[in-house]
CSV table of N, CA and C in Angstrom, one decimal:
chain,number,residue,atom,x,y,z
A,65,UNK,N,18.6,-6.8,17.4
A,65,UNK,CA,18.4,-7.1,16.0
A,65,UNK,C,18.2,-5.8,15.2
A,66,UNK,N,18.5,-5.9,14.0
A,66,UNK,CA,18.3,-4.7,13.1
A,66,UNK,C,17.1,-4.9,12.2
A,67,UNK,N,16.6,-3.8,11.7
A,67,UNK,CA,15.5,-3.8,10.8
A,67,UNK,C,15.6,-5.0,9.8
A,68,UNK,N,14.5,-5.6,9.5
A,68,UNK,CA,14.6,-6.8,8.5
A,68,UNK,C,13.2,-7.0,7.9
A,69,UNK,N,13.2,-7.6,6.8
A,69,UNK,CA,11.9,-8.0,6.1
A,69,UNK,C,11.7,-9.5,6.5
A,70,UNK,N,10.4,-9.8,6.6
A,70,UNK,CA,10.0,-11.2,6.9
A,70,UNK,C,10.2,-12.0,5.6
A,71,UNK,N,10.7,-13.2,5.6
A,71,UNK,CA,11.1,-14.0,4.4
A,71,UNK,C,9.8,-14.2,3.6
A,72,UNK,N,8.7,-14.5,4.2
A,72,UNK,CA,7.5,-14.8,3.4
A,72,UNK,C,6.9,-13.4,2.8
A,73,UNK,N,7.2,-12.4,3.5
A,73,UNK,CA,6.8,-11.0,3.1
A,73,UNK,C,7.6,-10.7,1.8
A,74,UNK,N,8.9,-11.0,1.9
A,74,UNK,CA,9.8,-10.7,0.7
A,74,UNK,C,9.3,-11.5,-0.5
A,75,UNK,N,8.9,-12.8,-0.3
A,75,UNK,CA,8.3,-13.5,-1.4
A,75,UNK,C,7.1,-12.9,-2.0
A,76,UNK,N,6.3,-12.3,-1.1
A,76,UNK,CA,5.0,-11.7,-1.6
A,76,UNK,C,5.3,-10.4,-2.3
A,77,UNK,N,6.3,-9.7,-1.9
A,77,UNK,CA,6.7,-8.4,-2.5
A,77,UNK,C,7.3,-8.7,-3.9
A,78,UNK,N,7.9,-9.8,-4.1
A,78,UNK,CA,8.5,-10.1,-5.4
A,78,UNK,C,7.7,-11.1,-6.3
A,79,UNK,N,6.6,-11.5,-5.8
A,79,UNK,CA,5.8,-12.5,-6.6
A,79,UNK,C,4.5,-11.8,-7.2
A,80,UNK,N,4.3,-12.1,-8.4
A,80,UNK,CA,3.1,-11.6,-9.1
A,80,UNK,C,1.8,-12.4,-8.6
A,81,UNK,N,1.9,-13.6,-8.1
A,81,UNK,CA,0.8,-14.4,-7.8
A,81,UNK,C,0.2,-14.1,-6.4
A,82,UNK,N,1.0,-13.6,-5.5
A,82,UNK,CA,0.5,-13.3,-4.1
A,82,UNK,C,1.1,-11.9,-3.7
A,83,UNK,N,1.0,-11.0,-4.6
A,83,UNK,CA,1.7,-9.7,-4.4
A,83,UNK,C,1.3,-8.8,-3.3
A,84,UNK,N,2.2,-8.1,-2.8
A,84,UNK,CA,2.0,-7.0,-1.9
A,84,UNK,C,2.3,-5.7,-2.7
A,85,UNK,N,1.4,-4.8,-2.8
A,85,UNK,CA,1.6,-3.5,-3.5
A,85,UNK,C,1.7,-2.5,-2.4
A,86,UNK,N,2.9,-2.1,-2.0
A,86,UNK,CA,3.1,-1.1,-0.9
A,86,UNK,C,2.4,0.2,-1.1
A,87,UNK,N,2.3,0.6,-2.4
A,87,UNK,CA,1.7,2.0,-2.6
A,87,UNK,C,0.2,2.0,-2.7
A,88,UNK,N,-0.4,0.8,-3.0
A,88,UNK,CA,-1.9,0.8,-3.1
A,88,UNK,C,-2.6,-0.1,-2.1
A,89,UNK,N,-2.0,-1.1,-1.5
A,89,UNK,CA,-2.6,-1.9,-0.5
A,89,UNK,C,-2.7,-1.2,0.8
A,90,UNK,N,-3.6,-1.6,1.7
A,90,UNK,CA,-3.7,-1.1,3.0
A,90,UNK,C,-2.5,-1.7,3.8
A,91,UNK,N,-1.6,-0.9,4.2
A,91,UNK,CA,-0.4,-1.3,4.9
A,91,UNK,C,-0.5,-0.7,6.3
A,92,UNK,N,-0.5,-1.6,7.3
A,92,UNK,CA,-0.6,-1.1,8.7
A,92,UNK,C,0.7,-1.3,9.5
A,93,UNK,N,0.7,-0.6,10.6
A,93,UNK,CA,1.8,-0.7,11.6
A,93,UNK,C,1.3,-1.0,13.0
A,94,UNK,N,2.1,-1.7,13.7
A,94,UNK,CA,1.7,-1.9,15.1
A,94,UNK,C,2.9,-1.9,16.0
A,95,UNK,N,2.7,-1.5,17.3
A,95,UNK,CA,3.8,-1.5,18.3
A,95,UNK,C,3.9,-2.9,18.9
A,96,UNK,N,5.1,-3.5,18.9
A,96,UNK,CA,5.3,-4.8,19.4
A,96,UNK,C,6.1,-4.8,20.7
A,97,UNK,N,5.7,-5.6,21.6
A,97,UNK,CA,6.4,-5.6,22.9
A,97,UNK,C,7.6,-6.5,22.9
A,98,UNK,N,8.4,-6.4,24.0
A,98,UNK,CA,9.7,-7.1,24.0
A,98,UNK,C,9.6,-8.6,24.3
A,99,UNK,N,8.4,-9.2,24.5
A,99,UNK,CA,8.3,-10.6,24.6
A,99,UNK,C,8.1,-11.4,23.3
A,100,UNK,N,8.0,-10.6,22.2
A,100,UNK,CA,7.8,-11.3,20.9
A,100,UNK,C,9.1,-11.9,20.5
A,101,UNK,N,9.1,-13.2,20.3
A,101,UNK,CA,10.3,-13.9,19.9
A,101,UNK,C,10.2,-14.2,18.4
A,102,UNK,N,10.4,-13.1,17.7
A,102,UNK,CA,10.2,-13.1,16.2
A,102,UNK,C,11.1,-14.2,15.5
A,103,UNK,N,10.5,-14.8,14.5
A,103,UNK,CA,11.2,-15.7,13.6
A,103,UNK,C,11.0,-15.2,12.2
A,104,UNK,N,11.9,-14.4,11.7
A,104,UNK,CA,11.7,-13.8,10.4
A,104,UNK,C,11.6,-14.8,9.3
A,105,UNK,N,12.1,-16.0,9.5
A,105,UNK,CA,12.0,-17.1,8.5
A,105,UNK,C,10.6,-17.7,8.4
A,106,UNK,N,9.9,-17.8,9.5
A,106,UNK,CA,8.7,-18.6,9.5
A,106,UNK,C,7.4,-17.8,9.9
A,107,UNK,N,7.5,-16.7,10.6
A,107,UNK,CA,6.4,-15.9,10.9
A,107,UNK,C,5.9,-15.3,9.6
A,108,UNK,N,4.6,-15.5,9.3
A,108,UNK,CA,4.1,-15.1,8.0
A,108,UNK,C,2.9,-14.2,8.1
A,109,UNK,N,2.0,-14.4,9.0
A,109,UNK,CA,0.7,-13.6,9.0
A,109,UNK,C,0.5,-12.9,10.3
A,110,UNK,N,-0.4,-11.9,10.3
A,110,UNK,CA,-0.7,-11.1,11.5
A,110,UNK,C,-0.9,-11.9,12.7
A,111,UNK,N,-1.5,-13.1,12.6
A,111,UNK,CA,-1.8,-13.9,13.7
A,111,UNK,C,-0.5,-14.3,14.5
A,112,UNK,N,0.6,-14.2,13.8
A,112,UNK,CA,1.9,-14.5,14.5
A,112,UNK,C,2.3,-13.5,15.5
A,113,UNK,N,1.8,-12.2,15.3
A,113,UNK,CA,2.2,-11.1,16.2
A,113,UNK,C,1.1,-10.5,17.0
A,114,UNK,N,-0.2,-10.9,16.8
A,114,UNK,CA,-1.3,-10.2,17.4
A,114,UNK,C,-1.3,-10.3,18.9
A,115,UNK,N,-0.7,-11.3,19.5
A,115,UNK,CA,-0.6,-11.5,21.0
A,115,UNK,C,0.5,-10.6,21.6
A,116,UNK,N,1.2,-9.9,20.7
A,116,UNK,CA,2.4,-9.1,21.2
A,116,UNK,C,2.2,-7.6,21.0
A,117,UNK,N,1.0,-7.2,20.8
A,117,UNK,CA,0.7,-5.8,20.6
A,117,UNK,C,0.8,-5.1,21.9
A,118,UNK,N,1.4,-3.9,21.9
A,118,UNK,CA,1.4,-3.1,23.2
A,118,UNK,C,0.0,-2.8,23.5
A,119,UNK,N,-0.4,-3.2,24.8
A,119,UNK,CA,-1.8,-3.0,25.2
A,119,UNK,C,-2.6,-4.3,25.0
A,120,UNK,N,-2.0,-5.3,24.4
A,120,UNK,CA,-2.7,-6.6,24.3
A,120,UNK,C,-3.3,-6.8,22.9
A,121,UNK,N,-3.7,-8.0,22.6
A,121,UNK,CA,-4.2,-8.4,21.3
A,121,UNK,C,-5.5,-7.6,20.9
A,122,UNK,N,-6.2,-7.1,21.8
A,122,UNK,CA,-7.4,-6.4,21.4
A,122,UNK,C,-7.2,-4.9,21.3
A,123,UNK,N,-5.9,-4.5,21.4
A,123,UNK,CA,-5.5,-3.0,21.4
A,123,UNK,C,-5.5,-2.5,20.0
A,124,UNK,N,-6.6,-2.4,19.4
A,124,UNK,CA,-6.6,-2.0,18.0
A,124,UNK,C,-6.2,-0.6,17.8
A,125,UNK,N,-6.2,0.3,18.9
A,125,UNK,CA,-5.8,1.6,18.7
A,125,UNK,C,-4.2,1.6,18.5
A,126,UNK,N,-3.6,0.5,18.8
A,126,UNK,CA,-2.2,0.4,18.7
A,126,UNK,C,-1.8,-0.2,17.3
A,127,UNK,N,-2.7,-0.1,16.4
A,127,UNK,CA,-2.4,-0.4,15.0
A,127,UNK,C,-2.8,0.8,14.2
A,128,UNK,N,-2.0,1.2,13.3
A,128,UNK,CA,-2.2,2.4,12.5
A,128,UNK,C,-2.0,2.1,11.0
A,129,UNK,N,-2.9,2.8,10.2
A,129,UNK,CA,-2.7,2.6,8.7
A,129,UNK,C,-1.8,3.6,8.2
A,130,UNK,N,-0.8,3.2,7.4
A,130,UNK,CA,0.2,4.1,6.8
A,130,UNK,C,-0.5,5.0,5.8
A,131,UNK,N,-0.2,6.3,5.8
A,131,UNK,CA,-0.7,7.3,4.9
A,131,UNK,C,0.4,7.9,4.1
A,132,UNK,N,0.1,8.5,3.0
A,132,UNK,CA,1.1,9.2,2.1
A,132,UNK,C,2.2,8.3,1.7
A,133,UNK,N,1.9,7.0,1.3
A,133,UNK,CA,2.9,6.1,1.0
A,133,UNK,C,3.5,6.4,-0.4
A,134,UNK,N,4.8,6.1,-0.5
A,134,UNK,CA,5.5,6.3,-1.7
A,134,UNK,C,6.5,5.1,-1.9
A,135,UNK,N,6.7,4.8,-3.2
A,135,UNK,CA,7.7,3.8,-3.6
A,135,UNK,C,8.5,4.4,-4.7
A,136,UNK,N,9.7,4.9,-4.4
A,136,UNK,CA,10.5,5.6,-5.4
A,136,UNK,C,11.9,5.0,-5.4
A,137,UNK,N,12.4,4.5,-6.5
A,137,UNK,CA,13.8,4.0,-6.7
A,137,UNK,C,14.0,2.9,-5.7
A,138,UNK,N,13.0,2.0,-5.4
A,138,UNK,CA,13.1,0.9,-4.5
A,138,UNK,C,13.1,1.2,-3.1
A,139,UNK,N,12.7,2.5,-2.7
A,139,UNK,CA,12.6,2.9,-1.3
A,139,UNK,C,11.2,3.1,-1.0
A,140,UNK,N,10.8,2.5,0.2
A,140,UNK,CA,9.4,2.7,0.7
A,140,UNK,C,9.4,3.7,1.8
A,141,UNK,N,8.4,4.6,1.7
A,141,UNK,CA,8.3,5.7,2.7
A,141,UNK,C,6.8,5.9,2.9
A,142,UNK,N,6.5,6.6,4.0
A,142,UNK,CA,5.1,7.0,4.4
A,142,UNK,C,5.2,8.1,5.4
A,143,UNK,N,4.1,8.7,5.7
A,143,UNK,CA,4.0,9.7,6.8
A,143,UNK,C,4.3,9.1,8.1
A,144,UNK,N,4.9,9.9,9.0
A,144,UNK,CA,5.1,9.4,10.4
A,144,UNK,C,3.8,9.0,11.0
A,145,UNK,N,3.8,8.2,12.0
A,145,UNK,CA,2.6,7.7,12.6
A,145,UNK,C,2.5,8.0,14.1
A,146,UNK,N,1.3,8.1,14.6
A,146,UNK,CA,1.1,8.3,16.1
A,146,UNK,C,0.2,7.2,16.6
A,147,UNK,N,0.6,6.5,17.6
A,147,UNK,CA,-0.3,5.6,18.3
A,147,UNK,C,-0.9,6.3,19.5
A,148,UNK,N,-2.2,6.5,19.6
A,148,UNK,CA,-2.7,7.3,20.7
A,148,UNK,C,-2.9,6.5,22.0
A,149,UNK,N,-2.6,7.2,23.1
A,149,UNK,CA,-2.9,6.7,24.4
A,149,UNK,C,-2.5,5.2,24.6
A,150,UNK,N,-1.2,4.9,24.3
A,150,UNK,CA,-0.8,3.5,24.4
A,150,UNK,C,-0.8,3.1,25.9
A,151,UNK,N,-1.4,2.0,26.2
A,151,UNK,CA,-1.5,1.5,27.6
A,151,UNK,C,-0.1,1.5,28.3
A,152,UNK,N,-0.1,2.0,29.5
A,152,UNK,CA,1.1,2.1,30.3
A,152,UNK,C,1.6,0.8,30.7
A,153,UNK,N,3.0,0.7,30.8
A,153,UNK,CA,3.6,-0.5,31.4
A,153,UNK,C,4.2,-1.5,30.4
A,154,UNK,N,4.1,-1.2,29.1
A,154,UNK,CA,4.6,-2.2,28.1
A,154,UNK,C,6.0,-1.6,27.7
A,155,UNK,N,6.9,-2.5,27.3
A,155,UNK,CA,8.1,-2.2,26.7
A,155,UNK,C,8.0,-2.5,25.2
A,156,UNK,N,7.9,-1.4,24.4
A,156,UNK,CA,7.8,-1.6,23.0
A,156,UNK,C,9.2,-1.8,22.4
A,157,UNK,N,9.4,-2.8,21.6
A,157,UNK,CA,10.8,-3.1,21.0
A,157,UNK,C,10.8,-2.8,19.6
A,158,UNK,N,9.7,-2.7,18.9
A,158,UNK,CA,9.7,-2.6,17.4
A,158,UNK,C,8.3,-2.2,16.9
A,159,UNK,N,8.3,-1.9,15.6
A,159,UNK,CA,7.1,-1.7,14.9
A,159,UNK,C,7.1,-2.7,13.8
A,160,UNK,N,6.0,-3.4,13.6
A,160,UNK,CA,5.8,-4.4,12.5
A,160,UNK,C,4.9,-3.8,11.5
A,161,UNK,N,5.2,-4.0,10.2
A,161,UNK,CA,4.3,-3.6,9.1
A,161,UNK,C,3.7,-4.8,8.5
A,162,UNK,N,2.5,-4.7,8.1
A,162,UNK,CA,1.8,-5.8,7.4
A,162,UNK,C,0.8,-5.3,6.5
A,163,UNK,N,0.4,-6.1,5.5
A,163,UNK,CA,-0.7,-5.8,4.6
A,163,UNK,C,-2.0,-6.3,5.2
A,164,UNK,N,-2.9,-5.4,5.4
A,164,UNK,CA,-4.2,-5.8,6.0
A,164,UNK,C,-5.2,-6.3,4.9
A,165,UNK,N,-5.5,-7.6,4.9
A,165,UNK,CA,-6.4,-8.2,3.9
A,165,UNK,C,-7.8,-8.2,4.5
A,166,UNK,N,-8.0,-7.8,5.8
A,166,UNK,CA,-9.3,-7.9,6.5
A,166,UNK,C,-9.4,-9.1,7.3
A,167,UNK,N,-8.5,-10.1,7.1
A,167,UNK,CA,-8.5,-11.4,7.8
A,167,UNK,C,-7.1,-11.6,8.4
A,168,UNK,N,-7.0,-11.7,9.7
A,168,UNK,CA,-5.7,-11.8,10.4
A,168,UNK,C,-4.9,-12.9,9.9
A,169,UNK,N,-5.5,-14.1,9.6
A,169,UNK,CA,-4.8,-15.2,9.2
A,169,UNK,C,-4.3,-15.2,7.7
A,170,UNK,N,-4.7,-14.2,7.0
A,170,UNK,CA,-4.2,-14.0,5.6
A,170,UNK,C,-3.5,-12.7,5.4
A,171,UNK,N,-3.3,-11.9,6.4
A,171,UNK,CA,-2.6,-10.6,6.3
A,171,UNK,C,-1.1,-10.8,6.5
A,172,UNK,N,-0.4,-10.7,5.4
A,172,UNK,CA,1.1,-11.0,5.5
A,172,UNK,C,1.9,-10.0,6.2
A,173,UNK,N,2.9,-10.5,7.0
A,173,UNK,CA,3.8,-9.6,7.6
A,173,UNK,C,4.9,-9.1,6.6
A,174,UNK,N,5.3,-7.9,6.7
A,174,UNK,CA,6.3,-7.4,5.8
A,174,UNK,C,7.6,-7.0,6.4
A,175,UNK,N,7.6,-6.2,7.4
A,175,UNK,CA,8.8,-5.7,8.0
A,175,UNK,C,8.8,-5.6,9.5
A,176,UNK,N,10.0,-5.8,10.1
A,176,UNK,CA,10.2,-5.7,11.5
A,176,UNK,C,11.2,-4.6,11.7
A,177,UNK,N,10.8,-3.5,12.3
A,177,UNK,CA,11.6,-2.3,12.4
A,177,UNK,C,11.9,-1.9,13.9
A,178,UNK,N,13.1,-2.0,14.3
A,178,UNK,CA,13.5,-1.7,15.7
A,178,UNK,C,14.5,-0.7,15.8
A,179,UNK,N,15.0,-0.1,14.8
A,179,UNK,CA,16.0,1.0,14.9
A,179,UNK,C,15.3,2.3,14.9
A,180,UNK,N,14.3,2.5,15.7
A,180,UNK,CA,13.5,3.7,15.8
A,180,UNK,C,14.1,4.5,17.0
A,181,UNK,N,14.3,5.8,16.8
A,181,UNK,CA,14.8,6.7,17.9
A,181,UNK,C,13.9,6.5,19.1
A,182,UNK,N,14.5,6.3,20.2
A,182,UNK,CA,13.7,6.1,21.5
A,182,UNK,C,13.3,4.7,21.8
A,183,UNK,N,13.5,3.8,21.0
A,183,UNK,CA,13.2,2.4,21.2
A,183,UNK,C,14.4,1.6,21.7
A,184,UNK,N,14.2,0.7,22.6
A,184,UNK,CA,12.9,0.3,23.2
A,184,UNK,C,12.4,1.4,24.1
A,185,UNK,N,11.0,1.3,24.2
A,185,UNK,CA,10.3,2.4,24.8
A,185,UNK,C,9.3,1.9,25.9
A,186,UNK,N,9.4,2.4,27.1
A,186,UNK,CA,8.5,2.0,28.2
A,186,UNK,C,7.3,2.9,28.0
A,187,UNK,N,6.1,2.3,27.8
A,187,UNK,CA,4.9,3.2,27.6
A,187,UNK,C,4.4,3.7,28.9
A,188,UNK,N,3.7,4.9,28.8
A,188,UNK,CA,3.3,5.6,30.0
A,188,UNK,C,1.8,6.0,29.9
A,189,UNK,N,1.1,5.5,29.0
A,189,UNK,CA,-0.3,5.9,28.8
A,189,UNK,C,-0.5,7.0,27.8
A,190,UNK,N,0.6,7.6,27.3
A,190,UNK,CA,0.5,8.7,26.4
A,190,UNK,C,0.7,8.2,24.9
A,191,UNK,N,0.7,9.2,24.0
A,191,UNK,CA,0.8,8.9,22.6
A,191,UNK,C,2.3,8.4,22.3
A,192,UNK,N,2.4,7.6,21.3
A,192,UNK,CA,3.8,7.2,20.9
A,192,UNK,C,3.8,7.6,19.4
A,193,UNK,N,4.8,8.4,19.1
A,193,UNK,CA,5.0,8.9,17.7
A,193,UNK,C,6.2,8.2,17.1
A,194,UNK,N,6.0,7.6,15.9
A,194,UNK,CA,7.1,7.0,15.2
A,194,UNK,C,7.5,7.9,14.0
A,195,UNK,N,8.7,8.3,14.0
A,195,UNK,CA,9.2,9.1,12.9
A,195,UNK,C,10.1,8.2,12.1
A,196,UNK,N,9.7,8.0,10.9
A,196,UNK,CA,10.5,7.2,10.0
A,196,UNK,C,11.8,7.9,9.6
A,197,UNK,N,12.8,7.2,9.3
A,197,UNK,CA,14.1,7.7,8.9
A,197,UNK,C,13.9,8.6,7.7
A,198,UNK,N,14.6,9.8,7.8
A,198,UNK,CA,14.5,10.7,6.7
A,198,UNK,C,15.7,10.6,5.8
A,199,UNK,N,16.6,9.6,6.0
A,199,UNK,CA,17.8,9.4,5.2
A,199,UNK,C,17.4,8.7,3.9
A,200,UNK,N,18.4,8.2,3.2
A,200,UNK,CA,18.2,7.6,1.9
A,200,UNK,C,17.3,6.3,1.9
A,201,UNK,N,17.2,5.6,3.1
A,201,UNK,CA,16.5,4.3,3.1
A,201,UNK,C,15.1,4.4,3.6
A,202,UNK,N,14.7,5.6,4.2
A,202,UNK,CA,13.3,5.8,4.7
A,202,UNK,C,12.9,4.7,5.6
A,203,UNK,N,11.7,4.1,5.3
A,203,UNK,CA,11.2,3.0,6.1
A,203,UNK,C,12.1,1.7,5.8
A,204,UNK,N,12.1,1.4,4.5
A,204,UNK,CA,13.1,0.3,4.1
A,204,UNK,C,13.3,0.5,2.6
A,205,UNK,N,14.4,-0.2,2.1
A,205,UNK,CA,14.8,-0.1,0.8
A,205,UNK,C,15.1,-1.6,0.3
A,206,UNK,N,14.7,-1.8,-1.0
A,206,UNK,CA,15.0,-3.1,-1.6
A,206,UNK,C,16.2,-3.0,-2.4
């Protein structure tokens, strides 16, 4: 699969009533394992992916808050991220971005990103660094 935005996330990006503000909201990223059978049309909230985190659902170290976020000319970017000491033995297939509302059941999914250099990746207990694309589209472009 190629990078894609979740359908409900797109609605929230484009809607004034349930908006996602990429530059001001708390946007998080997590490592997703290869058993996640994503449905970009219906998966809507963090609860849809929490069981598929590398290291298990309680592996909060495998979620990172994006820093230095920018939105310029319809392109979203942020600083590269590092997931520390990711539990060995998982095959990470992607990174999922979501808006953290503080409640998993209301935290909307935004993007599924799997065209990351080195992915899929078999974890070995070490750090996993994700370097976002430095080309024209950065993390993603609308």
